[in-house]
XYZ file of C-alpha atoms in Angstrom:
427
model
C 2.536 12.064 11.852
C -0.084 14.646 10.971
C -3.032 13.683 8.811
C -4.068 16.760 6.874
C -5.222 15.572 3.475
C -7.248 12.593 2.147
C -5.205 9.838 0.582
C -7.532 9.062 -2.291
C -9.218 11.722 -4.426
C -12.578 10.875 -5.904
C -13.385 10.967 -9.563
C -16.748 12.715 -9.310
C -15.905 15.269 -11.955
C -14.588 12.738 -14.474
C -17.945 12.351 -16.215
C -18.507 16.040 -16.986
C -14.893 16.345 -18.092
C -15.337 13.745 -20.804
C -18.826 14.930 -21.766
C -17.421 18.413 -22.221
C -14.596 16.990 -24.293
C -16.949 15.111 -26.611
C -19.092 18.195 -27.132
C -16.030 20.209 -28.155
C -14.658 17.572 -30.524
C -17.820 16.108 -32.027
C -21.344 16.745 -30.804
C -22.748 13.767 -32.727
C -20.640 11.109 -31.031
C -22.236 8.572 -28.747
C -22.168 9.254 -25.031
C -18.887 8.394 -23.353
C -19.510 5.988 -20.507
C -17.578 5.850 -17.272
C -17.218 3.025 -14.800
C -14.798 2.561 -11.967
C -13.566 -1.014 -11.597
C -12.125 -1.333 -8.134
C -11.100 -4.248 -6.010
C -13.274 -4.471 -2.944
C -11.155 -4.160 0.181
C -12.961 -4.788 3.475
C -13.044 -1.881 5.859
C -11.931 -2.670 9.404
C -14.886 -0.701 10.717
C -18.519 -0.762 9.529
C -18.542 3.033 9.685
C -15.615 3.513 7.266
C -15.632 3.165 3.486
C -12.334 2.642 1.679
C -13.163 4.015 -1.749
C -14.735 7.415 -2.304
C -16.325 6.203 -5.529
C -18.854 3.424 -5.958
C -17.369 -0.051 -5.916
C -18.389 -2.655 -8.491
C -17.397 -6.251 -9.024
C -15.448 -5.743 -12.252
C -12.015 -7.449 -12.031
C -9.071 -5.203 -11.204
C -6.828 -4.102 -14.072
C -3.873 -4.150 -14.233
C -2.663 -6.720 -11.656
C -1.258 -5.503 -8.364
C 2.346 -4.295 -8.563
C 4.125 -3.566 -5.308
C 6.182 -0.363 -5.425
C 9.144 -2.112 -3.837
C 10.875 -5.518 -3.818
C 8.621 -8.268 -2.487
C 11.326 -9.778 -0.269
C 12.821 -7.012 1.808
C 14.577 -9.546 4.015
C 16.738 -10.602 1.049
C 18.224 -7.158 0.429
C 21.865 -7.115 -0.591
C 24.238 -6.872 2.369
C 26.929 -4.288 1.683
C 30.429 -5.115 2.876
C 32.569 -2.166 1.753
C 32.284 1.598 2.185
C 28.911 3.027 1.193
C 28.063 6.344 -0.362
C 24.872 8.302 0.262
C 23.093 6.897 -2.777
C 23.631 3.321 -1.609
C 22.314 4.082 1.890
C 19.246 5.735 0.391
C 18.615 2.587 -1.645
C 18.597 0.514 1.543
C 16.212 2.987 3.213
C 13.898 2.759 0.194
C 13.855 -1.024 0.471
C 12.919 -0.870 4.138
C 10.155 1.722 3.669
C 9.401 2.970 0.142
C 8.769 6.710 -0.001
C 5.817 6.028 -2.318
C 3.915 4.928 0.807
C 4.074 8.430 2.301
C 1.038 10.699 2.287
C 0.731 13.106 -0.639
C 0.930 16.154 1.655
C 4.111 14.964 3.356
C 7.696 16.087 2.653
C 9.773 12.922 2.759
C 13.086 11.763 1.342
C 16.464 13.470 1.075
C 16.021 17.040 2.371
C 19.659 18.154 2.565
C 22.357 16.825 0.226
C 26.037 17.727 0.635
C 27.807 19.171 -2.398
C 30.822 16.898 -1.912
C 30.277 13.142 -1.873
C 31.947 11.207 0.935
C 31.628 7.697 2.403
C 28.881 7.328 4.981
C 30.474 6.245 8.256
C 28.026 7.496 10.917
C 24.218 7.708 10.828
C 22.209 9.343 13.598
C 18.525 8.416 14.113
C 16.234 10.963 15.737
C 12.524 11.613 15.979
C 13.006 15.383 15.641
C 15.981 17.380 14.453
C 16.418 20.052 17.122
C 19.396 22.271 17.935
C 20.364 19.867 20.736
C 20.325 16.948 18.290
C 22.344 18.938 15.750
C 25.014 19.633 18.381
C 25.097 15.897 19.080
C 25.454 15.140 15.359
C 28.263 17.677 14.966
C 30.132 16.273 17.962
C 30.121 12.772 16.475
C 30.998 13.980 12.929
C 27.773 12.521 11.621
C 27.451 11.958 7.853
C 23.691 11.334 7.658
C 20.852 12.356 9.981
C 17.646 10.361 9.641
C 14.972 12.546 11.221
C 11.578 10.858 11.378
C 9.782 14.215 11.268
C 10.883 16.383 8.318
C 12.749 19.422 9.681
C 11.955 21.169 6.397
C 8.246 20.858 5.726
C 6.791 24.036 4.237
C 8.394 25.837 1.265
C 10.993 28.439 2.247
C 12.166 31.468 0.266
C 15.402 32.166 2.116
C 17.913 30.592 4.489
C 18.456 32.993 7.370
C 19.536 32.712 10.978
C 16.360 34.078 12.585
C 14.409 30.825 11.975
C 15.592 27.814 13.966
C 14.776 25.248 11.272
C 16.619 27.264 8.654
C 19.598 27.545 10.988
C 19.665 23.742 11.246
C 19.599 23.370 7.472
C 22.512 25.797 7.127
C 24.497 23.957 9.807
C 23.916 20.638 8.058
C 25.133 22.079 4.757
C 28.201 23.650 6.381
C 29.084 20.368 8.104
C 28.543 18.320 4.941
C 25.760 16.283 6.582
C 22.871 14.793 4.641
C 19.386 14.920 6.173
C 16.732 12.355 5.309
C 13.127 12.130 6.545
C 10.839 9.077 6.160
C 7.837 10.257 8.246
C 4.546 8.767 6.973
C 6.306 6.124 4.866
C 7.413 4.576 8.159
C 3.859 4.885 9.501
C 2.325 3.188 6.479
C 4.744 0.354 5.758
C 3.876 -3.111 7.031
C 5.861 -3.693 10.214
C 6.374 0.038 10.645
C 5.530 2.550 13.365
C 1.826 1.722 13.643
C 2.343 -2.046 13.737
C 4.972 -1.494 16.420
C 2.579 0.741 18.390
C -0.386 -1.638 18.344
C 1.920 -4.536 19.229
C 2.351 -3.036 22.685
C -1.077 -4.393 23.664
C -0.247 -7.967 22.705
C -1.102 -10.204 19.777
C -4.271 -9.836 17.784
C -5.833 -9.827 14.340
C -4.530 -6.556 12.889
C -6.014 -4.665 9.946
C -5.208 -1.341 8.300
C -7.501 1.633 8.892
C -6.614 3.736 5.834
C -5.360 1.481 3.069
C -2.265 2.349 1.025
C -2.557 2.060 -2.743
C -0.131 0.732 -5.314
C 1.486 2.743 -8.102
C -0.282 1.697 -11.275
C 1.519 2.766 -14.445
C -1.734 3.131 -16.360
C -4.933 4.597 -14.973
C -7.510 4.441 -17.796
C -8.861 1.801 -20.165
C -10.386 2.842 -23.469
C -12.699 0.409 -25.278
C -13.786 0.998 -28.884
C -14.533 -0.806 -32.161
C -12.931 -0.423 -35.607
C -13.906 -1.889 -38.982
C -10.530 -3.119 -40.253
C -6.930 -3.897 -39.385
C -5.796 -0.940 -41.486
C -7.997 1.423 -39.476
C -6.690 -0.012 -36.221
C -3.070 0.387 -37.338
C -3.663 4.015 -38.287
C -5.289 4.759 -34.918
C -2.523 3.086 -32.911
C 0.190 4.980 -34.797
C -1.591 8.277 -34.176
C -2.081 7.434 -30.491
C 1.628 6.674 -30.089
C 2.508 10.007 -31.642
C 0.119 11.880 -29.346
C 1.659 10.171 -26.276
C 5.237 11.195 -27.161
C 6.000 7.773 -28.578
C 5.295 5.964 -25.303
C 4.305 2.301 -25.729
C 0.570 1.618 -25.504
C -0.826 -1.638 -24.190
C -3.809 -2.925 -26.122
C -5.658 -6.148 -26.857
C -8.073 -6.985 -29.665
C -10.874 -9.428 -30.377
C -13.136 -9.631 -33.405
C -16.617 -10.788 -34.399
C -19.139 -9.944 -37.095
C -19.576 -6.403 -35.791
C -15.884 -5.521 -36.175
C -12.608 -5.485 -34.260
C -13.023 -4.700 -30.548
C -10.058 -2.920 -28.974
C -9.181 -2.461 -25.294
C -6.348 0.000 -24.680
C -4.780 1.317 -21.477
C -3.240 4.763 -21.208
C -1.730 7.054 -18.600
C -3.675 9.911 -17.072
C -1.618 12.493 -18.972
C -2.337 10.734 -22.293
C -6.081 10.419 -21.703
C -7.270 13.684 -23.274
C -5.203 13.484 -26.494
C -6.070 9.770 -26.834
C -9.804 10.459 -26.569
C -9.533 13.294 -29.079
C -7.714 10.988 -31.508
C -10.287 8.220 -31.168
C -13.234 10.553 -31.630
C -11.769 11.726 -34.926
C -11.777 8.132 -36.202
C -14.884 6.564 -34.698
C -18.084 6.909 -36.730
C -21.321 8.233 -35.142
C -22.722 4.683 -35.022
C -19.853 3.489 -32.804
C -19.296 4.079 -29.114
C -16.290 4.794 -26.932
C -16.114 3.635 -23.320
C -13.673 5.073 -20.785
C -13.042 3.163 -17.599
C -11.014 4.653 -14.775
C -8.767 2.066 -13.153
C -8.358 2.462 -9.428
C -4.924 1.892 -7.977
C -4.774 -1.539 -6.299
C -4.599 -1.761 -2.498
C -1.380 -2.929 -0.867
C -2.399 -5.392 1.855
C -0.830 -4.638 5.220
C 0.303 -1.130 4.259
C -1.442 2.107 5.161
C -2.187 4.523 7.985
C -3.454 3.374 11.388
C -4.141 -0.110 12.701
C -7.087 -1.903 14.313
C -6.334 -4.919 16.488
C -8.898 -7.488 17.611
C -6.973 -8.756 20.622
C -6.396 -12.480 21.015
C -6.603 -12.026 24.789
C -8.969 -9.228 25.924
C -7.555 -7.027 28.683
C -8.878 -4.363 31.030
C -8.401 -0.647 30.461
C -6.051 -0.607 33.474
C -3.962 -3.414 31.974
C -3.834 -1.602 28.624
C -2.444 1.486 30.371
C 0.315 -0.502 32.053
C 1.205 -2.321 28.843
C 1.507 0.936 26.900
C 3.563 2.606 29.637
C 6.014 -0.279 29.445
C 5.995 -0.367 25.639
C 6.569 3.381 25.265
C 8.949 3.690 28.217
C 6.792 6.299 29.956
C 5.807 6.873 33.561
C 2.633 8.758 32.697
C -0.100 8.606 30.066
C -3.311 10.584 29.703
C -6.602 8.669 29.819
C -10.176 9.549 28.918
C -12.635 6.822 29.881
C -15.407 6.158 27.413
C -18.991 6.765 28.535
C -20.054 3.973 30.872
C -16.519 2.566 31.086
C -14.273 2.005 34.111
C -10.655 0.948 34.583
C -11.911 -2.632 34.831
C -13.887 -2.504 31.575
C -12.817 -5.038 28.960
C -10.843 -4.001 25.879
C -11.373 -6.408 22.999
C -10.428 -4.041 20.188
C -7.987 -1.162 19.943
C -7.361 1.345 17.128
C -4.024 3.146 16.992
C -2.386 5.875 14.950
C 1.038 7.230 15.830
C 1.428 10.986 16.215
C -1.707 13.050 15.715
C -4.184 10.369 14.739
C -7.681 11.799 15.107
C -8.351 12.027 11.353
C -7.494 8.345 10.933
C -9.274 7.124 14.085
C -12.445 9.166 13.549
C -15.454 6.882 13.085
C -13.567 3.650 13.825
C -15.463 1.357 16.201
C -13.107 0.171 18.914
C -13.047 -0.117 22.692
C -9.844 1.917 22.895
C -8.019 4.564 20.858
C -4.258 5.006 21.267
C -2.446 7.946 19.701
C -0.056 10.754 20.576
C -2.453 13.680 20.615
C -6.076 14.617 19.945
C -7.911 17.883 20.406
C -10.267 18.420 23.333
C -13.381 18.046 21.175
C -12.039 15.002 19.346
C -11.558 13.292 22.712
C -15.103 14.273 23.764
C -16.519 12.768 20.563
C -14.757 9.455 21.193
C -15.790 9.335 24.842
C -19.431 10.015 23.969
C -19.402 6.907 21.755
C -18.085 4.747 24.604
C -14.487 4.599 23.366
C -11.695 5.183 25.866
C -8.668 7.202 24.744
C -4.986 6.917 25.700
C -2.710 9.829 24.753
C 1.066 9.711 25.116
C 1.970 13.118 23.573
C 2.917 13.260 19.924
C 6.480 12.019 19.546
C 6.264 9.585 22.469
C 3.981 7.439 20.301
C 6.713 7.225 17.629
C 10.158 7.459 19.209
C 10.370 3.870 20.445
C 10.283 2.603 16.869
C 13.693 4.162 16.214
C 15.411 1.359 18.129
C 13.520 -1.234 16.064
C 14.473 0.466 12.821
C 18.089 0.826 13.909
C 18.408 -2.963 14.099
C 16.758 -3.461 10.708
C 19.039 -0.893 9.124
C 22.248 -2.046 10.822
C 22.012 -5.625 9.503
C 21.933 -4.273 5.939
C 24.966 -2.039 6.331
C 28.686 -2.784 6.719
C 29.901 -3.457 10.255
C 32.215 -0.472 9.914
C 29.240 1.887 9.626
C 27.818 3.206 12.932
C 24.062 3.642 13.342
C 23.357 5.556 16.554
C 20.203 6.636 18.376
C 20.087 10.261 19.451
C 20.426 10.803 23.191
C 19.328 14.440 22.947
C 16.022 13.724 21.184
C 12.965 13.963 23.439
C 9.350 15.084 23.427
C 9.163 18.823 24.194
C 6.366 18.240 26.715
C 6.913 16.707 30.144
C 4.842 16.206 33.270
C 5.877 18.634 36.029
C-alpha cells in the first residue's frame, strides 16, 4: 500500500463557517457553539494522537455501527453457479471497501458488458502483462489484483501505455478486474495482521485507527416555546433536506421545549438557516460535530508487544521464513546489535513510513522506506527490516484464497498467480 493522504480531516474551520453563516442570516443571533464529542481511543504509541481535534469526555453519538456484517464467518455458502455480483458480495463481506483509504482506487475496476457465470478467479498482487497472459491462458473470469492496475484518472485507452493495454485486454476477453488494496490492509485479520504474525504471538494494536460510517454527523440543540412551533420547524427542516427523515428527541421544563436533532453533513447549512429564522434573539443554537466511531481492530499498521521477546537476528529469520524470502535488508538502530532484544515491533505492509513515523518500537517491518526515513528511525534506536514493497504483501494471497474458497461453490476455481512476483531481485 501507499500512504499518501491523512485518514481523518480536522474540523478546524468549522467554527468560522458557522459564525459566517450566522452573520449572513441574522447578526443578532446568539453565538453558535461548537464541540466535538469523540470517543477516546488509546494510541498504541505515546507519540501518536488519534484525533486531530481536541478530545472530550462527552458520550459518543450515535452508537457504533459496523459497516459490514458482524459475523463474517457465518456468510452464506453458495452452492450453484455464481455471477459477478454475487462474488463481489462475498468479497465485501470479507473486507468491506469502506475500510480503504480515501485516496485509494478500490473495487470493481473493469466490468464485462456481457454477464457470465464466474468459474475461475485469479489472485495476484500486481496485474502485469505476464499475469494477464496467465489469466488469458486459463480463461479467467475475474482477476483480483491487490494493487489497483488503474489508479490515476485516464482520458484515453491506447496501446502505448502498458496499464491501458491490460485494461483493453481484460475488456476484450470479458474478464472482470477487482482491486481491494488498502481495504485488505485495514481489515481485522488482513494483510497487516498476517505480517505482524510472522514474529509470533503478542498483544496487537492498530496504529492508524479505521472509523465507522456514521449516517449522521451533526447534532443541533435548540429550544422552542410550544409544540406548534416545534412542528412547524420540523416540517420545514424535512422539506429543506429533500424529505429525508430527521432523528430528534425532546424534553421540556419551565424554560420551554428542548430539542436535540441529528442531521447529515449535506443538510447542515439549510438546517441551520431554517432554525435561525425561527429562534428568537434570546435563544441559543448549539451545533455539535459528531466524530465517526472507531472500529476496534481495523485500520492501517499494527504494533505488537511480543509475548516472547526475541533477538534482532531471530526476527530476521522468522520474517524470512514467513515471507518466503532468502534475503531481507536490515538497518540496525543506534546502539543495537543482532543480539539486541526486540520486545515490540511495528509493521505496515507496502510503503509504510507514513504510518510507522513516530511510533515507538524496537523494530519496524515494512516493504520499503526512503533513505532518510530509515536514517530517522535508526537515529531513534529503532531497527528496520525491509523486504521490498510487494514481498511484504504477496504471502497474504494464499491466506485470502482459503477464506474466499470456503465461501464459494466447489465448482469455482480460485487460483494463485504463478507469474506474479516483485520486480526487484537480489543479483
